[in-house]
PDB file of C-alpha atoms in Angstrom:
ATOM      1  CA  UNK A 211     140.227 206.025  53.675  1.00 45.00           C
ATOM      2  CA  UNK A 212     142.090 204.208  51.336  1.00 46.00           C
ATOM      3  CA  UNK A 213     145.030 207.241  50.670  1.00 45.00           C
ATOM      4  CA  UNK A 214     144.757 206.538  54.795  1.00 46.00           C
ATOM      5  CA  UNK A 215     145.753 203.431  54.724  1.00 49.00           C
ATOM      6  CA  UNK A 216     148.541 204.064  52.166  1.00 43.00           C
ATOM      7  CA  UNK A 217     150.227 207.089  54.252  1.00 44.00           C
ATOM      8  CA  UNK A 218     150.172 204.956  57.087  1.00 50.00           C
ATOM      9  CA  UNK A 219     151.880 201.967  55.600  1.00 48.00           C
ATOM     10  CA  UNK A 220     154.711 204.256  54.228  1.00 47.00           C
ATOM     11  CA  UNK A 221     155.203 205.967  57.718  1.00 46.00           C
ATOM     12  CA  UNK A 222     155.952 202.611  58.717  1.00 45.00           C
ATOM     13  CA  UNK A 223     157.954 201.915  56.122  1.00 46.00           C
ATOM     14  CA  UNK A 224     159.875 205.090  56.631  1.00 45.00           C
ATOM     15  CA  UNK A 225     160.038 204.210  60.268  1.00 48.00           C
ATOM     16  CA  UNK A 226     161.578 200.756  59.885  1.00 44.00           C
ATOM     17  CA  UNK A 227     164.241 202.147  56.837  1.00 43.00           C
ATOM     18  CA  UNK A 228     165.345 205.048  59.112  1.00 42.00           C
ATOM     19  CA  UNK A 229     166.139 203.443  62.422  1.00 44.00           C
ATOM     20  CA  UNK A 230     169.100 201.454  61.398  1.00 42.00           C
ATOM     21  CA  UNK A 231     170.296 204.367  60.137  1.00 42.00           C
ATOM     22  CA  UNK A 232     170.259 206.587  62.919  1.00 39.00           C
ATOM     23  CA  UNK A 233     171.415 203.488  64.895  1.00 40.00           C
ATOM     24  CA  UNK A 234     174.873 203.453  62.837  1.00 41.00           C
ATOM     25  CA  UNK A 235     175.150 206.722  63.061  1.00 39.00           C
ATOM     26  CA  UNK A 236     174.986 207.118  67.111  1.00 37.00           C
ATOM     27  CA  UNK A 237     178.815 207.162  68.122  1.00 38.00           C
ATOM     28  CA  UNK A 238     180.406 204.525  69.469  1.00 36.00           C
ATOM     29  CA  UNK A 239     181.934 204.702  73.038  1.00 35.00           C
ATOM     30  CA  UNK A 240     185.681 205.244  72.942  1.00 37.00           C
ATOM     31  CA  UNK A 241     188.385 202.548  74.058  1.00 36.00           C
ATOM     32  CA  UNK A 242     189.606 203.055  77.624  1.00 39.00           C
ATOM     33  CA  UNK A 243     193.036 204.863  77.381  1.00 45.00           C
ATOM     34  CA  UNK A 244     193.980 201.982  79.585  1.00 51.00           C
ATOM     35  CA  UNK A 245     193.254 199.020  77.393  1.00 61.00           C
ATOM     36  CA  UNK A 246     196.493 198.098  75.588  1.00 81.00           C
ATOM     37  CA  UNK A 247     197.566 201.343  74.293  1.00 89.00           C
ATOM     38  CA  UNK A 248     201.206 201.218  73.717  1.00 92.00           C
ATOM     39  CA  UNK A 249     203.778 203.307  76.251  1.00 93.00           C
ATOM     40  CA  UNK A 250     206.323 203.717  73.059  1.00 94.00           C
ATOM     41  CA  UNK A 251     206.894 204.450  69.467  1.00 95.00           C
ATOM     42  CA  UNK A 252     208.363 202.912  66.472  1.00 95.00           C
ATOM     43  CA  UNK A 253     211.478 204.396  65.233  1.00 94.00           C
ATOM     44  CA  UNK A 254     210.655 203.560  61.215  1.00 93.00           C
ATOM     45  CA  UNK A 255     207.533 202.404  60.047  1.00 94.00           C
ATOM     46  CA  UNK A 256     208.007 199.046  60.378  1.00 92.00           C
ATOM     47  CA  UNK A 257     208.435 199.549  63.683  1.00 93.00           C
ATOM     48  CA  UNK A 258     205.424 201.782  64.102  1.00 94.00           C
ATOM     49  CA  UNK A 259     203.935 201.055  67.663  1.00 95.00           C
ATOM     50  CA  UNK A 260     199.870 200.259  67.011  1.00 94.00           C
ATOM     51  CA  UNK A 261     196.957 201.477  68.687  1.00 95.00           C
ATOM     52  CA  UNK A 262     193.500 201.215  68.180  1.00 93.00           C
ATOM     53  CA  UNK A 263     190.756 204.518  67.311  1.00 93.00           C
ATOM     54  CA  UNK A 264     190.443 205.368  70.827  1.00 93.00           C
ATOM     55  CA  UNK A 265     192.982 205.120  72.744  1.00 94.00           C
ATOM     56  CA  UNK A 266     195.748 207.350  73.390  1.00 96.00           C
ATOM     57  CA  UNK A 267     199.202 206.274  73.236  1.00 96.00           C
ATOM     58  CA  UNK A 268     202.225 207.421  75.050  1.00 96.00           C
ATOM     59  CA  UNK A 269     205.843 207.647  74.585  1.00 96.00           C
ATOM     60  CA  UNK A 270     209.456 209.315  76.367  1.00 96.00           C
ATOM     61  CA  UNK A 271     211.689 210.249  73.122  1.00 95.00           C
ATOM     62  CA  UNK A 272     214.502 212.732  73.023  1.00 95.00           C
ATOM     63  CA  UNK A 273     213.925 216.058  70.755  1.00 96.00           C
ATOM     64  CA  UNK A 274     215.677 215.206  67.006  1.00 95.00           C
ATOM     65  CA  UNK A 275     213.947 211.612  67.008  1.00 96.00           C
ATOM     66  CA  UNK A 276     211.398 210.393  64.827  1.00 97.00           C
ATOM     67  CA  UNK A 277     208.145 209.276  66.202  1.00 97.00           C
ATOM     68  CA  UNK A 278     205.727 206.238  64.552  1.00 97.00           C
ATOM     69  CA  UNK A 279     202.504 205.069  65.771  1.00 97.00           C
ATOM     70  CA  UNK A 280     199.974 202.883  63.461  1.00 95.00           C
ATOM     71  CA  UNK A 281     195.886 202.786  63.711  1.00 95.00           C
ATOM     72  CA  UNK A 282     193.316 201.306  61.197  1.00 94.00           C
ATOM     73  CA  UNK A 283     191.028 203.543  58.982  1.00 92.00           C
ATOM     74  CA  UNK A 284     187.994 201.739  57.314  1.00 90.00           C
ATOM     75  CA  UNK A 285     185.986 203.164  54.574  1.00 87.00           C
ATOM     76  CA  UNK A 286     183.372 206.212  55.323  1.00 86.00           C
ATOM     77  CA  UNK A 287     185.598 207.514  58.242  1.00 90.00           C
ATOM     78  CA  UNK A 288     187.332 210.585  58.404  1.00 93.00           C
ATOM     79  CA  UNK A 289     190.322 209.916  60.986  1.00 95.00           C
ATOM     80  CA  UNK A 290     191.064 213.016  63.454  1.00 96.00           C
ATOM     81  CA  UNK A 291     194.868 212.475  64.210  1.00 97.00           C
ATOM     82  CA  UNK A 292     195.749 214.678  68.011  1.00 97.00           C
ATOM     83  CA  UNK A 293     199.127 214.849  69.300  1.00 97.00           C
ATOM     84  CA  UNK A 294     200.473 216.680  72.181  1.00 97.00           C
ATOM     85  CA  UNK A 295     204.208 217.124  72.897  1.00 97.00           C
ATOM     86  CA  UNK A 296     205.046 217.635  76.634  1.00 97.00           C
ATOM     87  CA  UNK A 297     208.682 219.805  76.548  1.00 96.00           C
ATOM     88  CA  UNK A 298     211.541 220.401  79.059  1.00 94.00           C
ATOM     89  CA  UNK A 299     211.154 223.202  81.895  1.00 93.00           C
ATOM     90  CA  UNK A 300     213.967 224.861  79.585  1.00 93.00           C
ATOM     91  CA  UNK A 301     214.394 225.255  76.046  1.00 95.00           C
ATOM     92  CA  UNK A 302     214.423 227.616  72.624  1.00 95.00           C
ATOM     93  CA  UNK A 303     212.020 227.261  70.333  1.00 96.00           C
ATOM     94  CA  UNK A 304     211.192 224.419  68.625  1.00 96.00           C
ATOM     95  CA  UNK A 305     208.955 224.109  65.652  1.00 97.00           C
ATOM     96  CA  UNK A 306     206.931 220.208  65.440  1.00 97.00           C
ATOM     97  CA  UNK A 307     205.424 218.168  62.877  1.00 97.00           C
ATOM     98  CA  UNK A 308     203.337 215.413  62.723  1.00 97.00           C
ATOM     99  CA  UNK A 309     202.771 214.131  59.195  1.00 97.00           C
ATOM    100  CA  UNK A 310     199.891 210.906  58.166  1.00 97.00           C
ATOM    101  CA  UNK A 311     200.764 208.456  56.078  1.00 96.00           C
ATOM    102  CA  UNK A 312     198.583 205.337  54.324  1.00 93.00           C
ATOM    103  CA  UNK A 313     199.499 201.729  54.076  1.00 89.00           C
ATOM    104  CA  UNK A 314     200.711 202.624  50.789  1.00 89.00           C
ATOM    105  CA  UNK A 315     203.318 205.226  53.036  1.00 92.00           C
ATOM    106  CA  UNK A 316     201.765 207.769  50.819  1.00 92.00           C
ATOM    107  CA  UNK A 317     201.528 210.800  52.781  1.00 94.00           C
ATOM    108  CA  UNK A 318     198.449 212.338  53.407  1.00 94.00           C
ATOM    109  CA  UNK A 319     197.277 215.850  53.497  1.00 92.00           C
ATOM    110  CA  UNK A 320     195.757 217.327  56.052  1.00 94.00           C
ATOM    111  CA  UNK A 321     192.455 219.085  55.381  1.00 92.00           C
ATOM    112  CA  UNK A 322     192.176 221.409  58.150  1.00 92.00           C
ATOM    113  CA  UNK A 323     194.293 221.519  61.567  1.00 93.00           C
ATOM    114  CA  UNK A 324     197.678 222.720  63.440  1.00 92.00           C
ATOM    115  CA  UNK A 325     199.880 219.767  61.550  1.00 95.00           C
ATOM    116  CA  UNK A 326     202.880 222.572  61.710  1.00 96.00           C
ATOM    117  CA  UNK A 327     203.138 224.269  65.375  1.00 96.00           C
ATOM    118  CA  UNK A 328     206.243 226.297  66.790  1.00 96.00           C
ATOM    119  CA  UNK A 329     205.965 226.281  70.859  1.00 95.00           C
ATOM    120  CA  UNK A 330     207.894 229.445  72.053  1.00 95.00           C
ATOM    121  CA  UNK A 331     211.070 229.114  74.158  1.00 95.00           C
ATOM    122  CA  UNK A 332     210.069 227.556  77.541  1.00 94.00           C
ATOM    123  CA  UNK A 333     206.112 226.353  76.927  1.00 95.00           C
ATOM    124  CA  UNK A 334     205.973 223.589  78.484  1.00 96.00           C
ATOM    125  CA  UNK A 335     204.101 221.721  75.516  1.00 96.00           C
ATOM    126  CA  UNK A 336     202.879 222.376  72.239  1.00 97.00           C
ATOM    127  CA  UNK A 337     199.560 220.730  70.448  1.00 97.00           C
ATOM    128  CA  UNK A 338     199.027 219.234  66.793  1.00 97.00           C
ATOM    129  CA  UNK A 339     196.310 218.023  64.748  1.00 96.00           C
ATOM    130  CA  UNK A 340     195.530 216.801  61.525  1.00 96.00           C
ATOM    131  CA  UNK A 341     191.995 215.984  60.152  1.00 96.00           C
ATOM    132  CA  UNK A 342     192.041 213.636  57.108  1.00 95.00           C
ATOM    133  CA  UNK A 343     189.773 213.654  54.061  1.00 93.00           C
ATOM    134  CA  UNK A 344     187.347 210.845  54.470  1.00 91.00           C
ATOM    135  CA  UNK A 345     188.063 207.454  53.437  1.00 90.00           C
ATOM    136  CA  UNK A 346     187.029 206.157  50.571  1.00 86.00           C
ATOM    137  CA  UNK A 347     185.924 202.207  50.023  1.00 83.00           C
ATOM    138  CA  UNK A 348     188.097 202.193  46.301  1.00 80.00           C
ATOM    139  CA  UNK A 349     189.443 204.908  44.480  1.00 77.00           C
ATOM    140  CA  UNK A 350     191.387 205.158  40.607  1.00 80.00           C
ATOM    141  CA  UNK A 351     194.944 203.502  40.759  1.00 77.00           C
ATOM    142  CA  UNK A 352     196.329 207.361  40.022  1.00 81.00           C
ATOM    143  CA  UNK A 353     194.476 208.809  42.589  1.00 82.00           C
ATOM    144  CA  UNK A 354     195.905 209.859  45.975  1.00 85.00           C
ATOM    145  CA  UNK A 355     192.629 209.205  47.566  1.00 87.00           C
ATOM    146  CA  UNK A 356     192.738 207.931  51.600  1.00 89.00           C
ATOM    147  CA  UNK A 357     191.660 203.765  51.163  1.00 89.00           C
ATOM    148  CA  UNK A 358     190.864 201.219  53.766  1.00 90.00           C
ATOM    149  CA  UNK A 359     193.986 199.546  55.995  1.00 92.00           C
ATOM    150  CA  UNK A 360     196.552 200.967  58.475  1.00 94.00           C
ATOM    151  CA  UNK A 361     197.864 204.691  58.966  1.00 96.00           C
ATOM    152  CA  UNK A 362     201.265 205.519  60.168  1.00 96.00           C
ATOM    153  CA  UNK A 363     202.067 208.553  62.230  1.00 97.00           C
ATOM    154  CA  UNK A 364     205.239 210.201  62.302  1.00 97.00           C
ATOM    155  CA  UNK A 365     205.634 212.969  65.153  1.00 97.00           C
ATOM    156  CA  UNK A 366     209.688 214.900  64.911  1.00 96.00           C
ATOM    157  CA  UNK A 367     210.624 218.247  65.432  1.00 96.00           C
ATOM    158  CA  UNK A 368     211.396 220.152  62.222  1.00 95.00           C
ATOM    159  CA  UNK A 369     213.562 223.522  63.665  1.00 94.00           C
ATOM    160  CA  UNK A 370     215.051 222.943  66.825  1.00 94.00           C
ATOM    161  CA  UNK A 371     218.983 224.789  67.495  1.00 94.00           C
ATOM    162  CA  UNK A 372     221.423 222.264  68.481  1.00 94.00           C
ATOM    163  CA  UNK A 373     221.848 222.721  71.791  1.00 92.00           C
ATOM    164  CA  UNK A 374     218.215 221.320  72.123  1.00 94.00           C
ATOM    165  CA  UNK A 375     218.804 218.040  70.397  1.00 94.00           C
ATOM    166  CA  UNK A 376     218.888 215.343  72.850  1.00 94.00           C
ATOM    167  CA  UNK A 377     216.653 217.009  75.512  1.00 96.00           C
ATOM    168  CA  UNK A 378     213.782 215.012  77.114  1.00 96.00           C
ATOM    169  CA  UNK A 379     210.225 215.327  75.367  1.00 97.00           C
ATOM    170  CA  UNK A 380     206.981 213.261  76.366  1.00 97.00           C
ATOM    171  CA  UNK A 381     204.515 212.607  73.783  1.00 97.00           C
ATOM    172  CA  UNK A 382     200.915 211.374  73.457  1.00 97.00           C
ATOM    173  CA  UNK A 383     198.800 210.916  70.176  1.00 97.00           C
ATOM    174  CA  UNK A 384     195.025 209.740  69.921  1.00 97.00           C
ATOM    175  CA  UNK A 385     193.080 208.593  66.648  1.00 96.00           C
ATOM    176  CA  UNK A 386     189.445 209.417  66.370  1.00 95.00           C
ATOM    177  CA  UNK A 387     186.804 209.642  63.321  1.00 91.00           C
ATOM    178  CA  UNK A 388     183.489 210.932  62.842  1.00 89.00           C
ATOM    179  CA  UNK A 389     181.584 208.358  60.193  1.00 84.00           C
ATOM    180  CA  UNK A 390     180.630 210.178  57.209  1.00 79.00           C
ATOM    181  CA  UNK A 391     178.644 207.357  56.197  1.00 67.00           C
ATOM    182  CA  UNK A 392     176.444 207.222  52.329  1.00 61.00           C
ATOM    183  CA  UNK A 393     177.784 211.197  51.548  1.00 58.00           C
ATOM    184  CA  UNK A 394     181.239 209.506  51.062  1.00 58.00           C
ATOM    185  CA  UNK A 395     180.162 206.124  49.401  1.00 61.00           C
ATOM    186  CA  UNK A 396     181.542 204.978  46.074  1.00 62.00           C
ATOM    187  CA  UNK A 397     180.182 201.940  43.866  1.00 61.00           C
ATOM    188  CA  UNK A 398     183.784 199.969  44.177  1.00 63.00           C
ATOM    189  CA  UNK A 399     185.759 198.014  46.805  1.00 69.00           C
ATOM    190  CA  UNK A 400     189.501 196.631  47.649  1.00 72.00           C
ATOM    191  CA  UNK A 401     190.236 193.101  47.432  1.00 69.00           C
ATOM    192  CA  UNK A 402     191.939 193.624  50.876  1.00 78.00           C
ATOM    193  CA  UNK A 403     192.807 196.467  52.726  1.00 79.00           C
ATOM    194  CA  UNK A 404     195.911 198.755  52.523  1.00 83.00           C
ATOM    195  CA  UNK A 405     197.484 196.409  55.265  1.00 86.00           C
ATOM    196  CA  UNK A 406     201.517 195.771  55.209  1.00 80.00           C
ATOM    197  CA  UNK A 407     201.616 192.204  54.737  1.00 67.00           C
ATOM    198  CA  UNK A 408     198.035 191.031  53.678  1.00 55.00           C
ATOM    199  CA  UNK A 409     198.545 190.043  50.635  1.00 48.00           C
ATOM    200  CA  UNK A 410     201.360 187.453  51.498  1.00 48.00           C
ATOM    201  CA  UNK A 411     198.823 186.111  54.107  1.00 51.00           C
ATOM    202  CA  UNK A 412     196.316 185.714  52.159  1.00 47.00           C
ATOM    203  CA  UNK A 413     198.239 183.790  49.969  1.00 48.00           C
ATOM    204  CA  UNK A 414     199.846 181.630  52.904  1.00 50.00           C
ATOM    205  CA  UNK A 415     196.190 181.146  54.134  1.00 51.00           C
ATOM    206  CA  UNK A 416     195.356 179.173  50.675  1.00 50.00           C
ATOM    207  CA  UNK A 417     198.286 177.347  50.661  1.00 52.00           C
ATOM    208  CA  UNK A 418     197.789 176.268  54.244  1.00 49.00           C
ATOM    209  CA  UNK A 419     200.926 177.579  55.839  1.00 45.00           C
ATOM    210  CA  UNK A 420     201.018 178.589  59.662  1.00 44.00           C
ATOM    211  CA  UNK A 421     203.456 181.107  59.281  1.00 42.00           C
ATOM    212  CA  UNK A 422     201.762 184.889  59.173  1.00 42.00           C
ATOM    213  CA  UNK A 423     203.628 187.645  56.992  1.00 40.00           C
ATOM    214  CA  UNK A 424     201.488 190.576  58.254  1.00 46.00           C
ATOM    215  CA  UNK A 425     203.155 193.034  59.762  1.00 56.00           C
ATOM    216  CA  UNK A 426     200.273 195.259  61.389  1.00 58.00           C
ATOM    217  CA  UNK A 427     197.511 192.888  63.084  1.00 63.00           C
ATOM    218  CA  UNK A 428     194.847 195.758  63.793  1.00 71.00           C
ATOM    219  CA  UNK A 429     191.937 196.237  62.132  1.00 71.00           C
ATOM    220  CA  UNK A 430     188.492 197.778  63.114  1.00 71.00           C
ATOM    221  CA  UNK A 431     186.496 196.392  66.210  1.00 69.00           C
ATOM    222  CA  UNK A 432     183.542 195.130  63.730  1.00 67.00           C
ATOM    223  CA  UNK A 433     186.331 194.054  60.611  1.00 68.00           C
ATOM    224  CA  UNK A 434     186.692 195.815  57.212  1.00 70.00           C
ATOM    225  CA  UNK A 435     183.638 196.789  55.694  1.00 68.00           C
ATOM    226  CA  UNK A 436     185.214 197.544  52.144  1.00 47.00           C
ATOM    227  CA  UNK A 437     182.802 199.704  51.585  1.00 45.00           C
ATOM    228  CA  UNK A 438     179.904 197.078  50.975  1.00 52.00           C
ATOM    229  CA  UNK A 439     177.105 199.181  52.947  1.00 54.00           C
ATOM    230  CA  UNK A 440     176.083 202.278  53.653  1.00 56.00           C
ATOM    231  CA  UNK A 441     173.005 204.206  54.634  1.00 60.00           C
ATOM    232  CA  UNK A 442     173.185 205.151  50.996  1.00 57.00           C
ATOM    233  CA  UNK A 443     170.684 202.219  50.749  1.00 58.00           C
ATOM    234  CA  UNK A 444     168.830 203.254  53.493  1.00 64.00           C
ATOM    235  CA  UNK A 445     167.674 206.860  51.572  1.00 59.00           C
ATOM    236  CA  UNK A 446     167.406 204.416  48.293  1.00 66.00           C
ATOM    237  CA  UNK A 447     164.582 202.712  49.716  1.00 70.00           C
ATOM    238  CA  UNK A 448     162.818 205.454  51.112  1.00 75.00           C
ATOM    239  CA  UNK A 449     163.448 207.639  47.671  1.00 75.00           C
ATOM    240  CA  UNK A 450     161.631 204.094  46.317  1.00 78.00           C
ATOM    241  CA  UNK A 451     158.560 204.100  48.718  1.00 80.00           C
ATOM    242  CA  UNK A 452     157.913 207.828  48.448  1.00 82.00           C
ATOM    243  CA  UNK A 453     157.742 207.748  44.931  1.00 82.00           C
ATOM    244  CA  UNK A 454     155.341 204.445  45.198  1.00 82.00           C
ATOM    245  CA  UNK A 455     153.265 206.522  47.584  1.00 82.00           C
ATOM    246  CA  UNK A 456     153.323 209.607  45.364  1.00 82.00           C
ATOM    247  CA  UNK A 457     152.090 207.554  42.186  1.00 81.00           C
ATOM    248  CA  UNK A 458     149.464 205.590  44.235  1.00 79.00           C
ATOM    249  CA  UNK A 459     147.617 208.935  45.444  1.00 78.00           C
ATOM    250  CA  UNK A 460     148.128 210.984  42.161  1.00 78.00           C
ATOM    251  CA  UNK A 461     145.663 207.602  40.646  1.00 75.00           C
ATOM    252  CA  UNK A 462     143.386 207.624  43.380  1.00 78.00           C
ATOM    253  CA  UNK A 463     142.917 211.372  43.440  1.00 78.00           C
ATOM    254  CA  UNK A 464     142.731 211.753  39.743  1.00 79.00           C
ATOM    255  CA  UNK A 465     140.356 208.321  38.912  1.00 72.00           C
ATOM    256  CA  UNK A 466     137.906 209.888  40.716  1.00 61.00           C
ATOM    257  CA  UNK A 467     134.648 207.820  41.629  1.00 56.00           C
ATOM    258  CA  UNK A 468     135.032 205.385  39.255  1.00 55.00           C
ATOM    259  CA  UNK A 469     131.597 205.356  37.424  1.00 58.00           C
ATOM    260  CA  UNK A 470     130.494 206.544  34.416  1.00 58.00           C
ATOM    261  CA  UNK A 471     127.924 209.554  34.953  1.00 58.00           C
ATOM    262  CA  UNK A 472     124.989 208.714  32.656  1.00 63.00           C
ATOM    263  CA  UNK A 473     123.378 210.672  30.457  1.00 61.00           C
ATOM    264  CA  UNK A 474     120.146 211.293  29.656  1.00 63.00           C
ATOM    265  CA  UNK A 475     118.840 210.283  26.379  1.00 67.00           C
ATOM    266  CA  UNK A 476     118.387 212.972  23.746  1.00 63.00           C
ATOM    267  CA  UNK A 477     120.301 215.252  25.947  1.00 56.00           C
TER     268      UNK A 477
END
């Protein structure tokens, strides 16, 4: 009865520690396209037009010109960048790029997807993608590791013949990550995030000044987590109650009755 009682408190236990994990790691419904995605790009990226995870933004370029867009990245996400290039009826063939960059403009590698794509003469579009490694919450100073903040992308065609340059192109790109969650988590955070600017407003902020230096104002829907939780916890505590359990049943199983048999004298 009483090992009974003991595997039913630790269900509980288990029950209680689990659900906000699975909870976290339901996905979250995407933006509506229609919700403030920008209908251009940035030339440079300090011009970068910014979108949120989500959404997908638009923009009419010319082939030959360079294409930025800017979305934030927090820790335990591993961004999904999608791009689609919409060409003229007529044309050669044209080879397109679209690289990822940090908020440190360090470019980024991709670790699987079409990041390099040559659209034979007269498709009418051609399709990119580029899956990131996951973010990580801090990383060594040497490192090239992904880190909290914004994310720059830069769509241009790479091999085009002259006579192309100049021709209309359409272009749409989209942001989207799957949560990796605890498997990614590191003991370390960033002061601030790997946003242009932050640092200067943070130091306006304690000196009181109105004026706002930052030049990207996105950041996740629920802020930057920095890497402060993760379900890592979550499996830490239930590692910690099975191993309570385990101990409490190897005593009660092993102590056995609990009385001294007597024996008879003389025996």
């Amino acid at each position: 009865m009483r090992i009974t009682r003991v595997l039913s408190a630790t269900a509980l236990m288990f029950g209680l520690a689990v659900a906000p994990a699975v909870a976290d790691s339901s996905p979250s419904p995407s933006a509506s396209e229609d919700s403030g995605a920008p209908s251009q790009a940035g030339t440079s990226f300090r011009t970068a037009a910014e979108f949120e995870q989500g959404q997908t933004a638009t923009a009419s370029a010319s082939t030959g010109d360079y294409l930025y867009w800017s979305f934030p990245a927090d820790a335990g996400q591993r961004p999904t960048v999608k791009a689609t290039v919409k060409l003229p009826d007529t044309h050669a063939a044209e080879t397109w790029q679209i690289d990822v960059y940090d908020g440190l403009r360090r470019r980024q590698a991709c670790q699987y997807g079409a990041q390099t794509r040559t659209a034979p003469a007269n498709a009418a579009s051609v399709e990119l993608d580029c899956v990131l490694r996951t973010v990580r919450a801090w990383s060594e100073p040497w490192a090239d590791d992904p880190l909290p903040g914004t994310y720059y992308i830069r769509l241009t065609v790479v091999d085009v013949p002259t006579s192309d340059l100049g021709l209309p192109v359409g272009a749409e790109v989209r942001a989207d990550s799957k949560d990796v969650g605890g498997a990614a988590a590191v003991d370390g955070s960033l002061a601030e995030p790997l946003v242009p600017g932050v640092a200067v407003k943070s130091r306006e902020d304690e000196e009181s000044s109105s004026a706002s230096a930052v030049l990207s104002s996105i950041e996740p829907e629920d802020g930057w987590a920095s890497g402060w939780w993760s379900d890592r916890w979550v499996w830490t505590a239930i590692g910690g109650a099975l191993a309570a359990l385990a101990g409490v049943g190897g005593y009660t199983l092993t102590r056995g009755s609990g009385r001294p048999t007597r024996v008879p004298p003389g025996a």
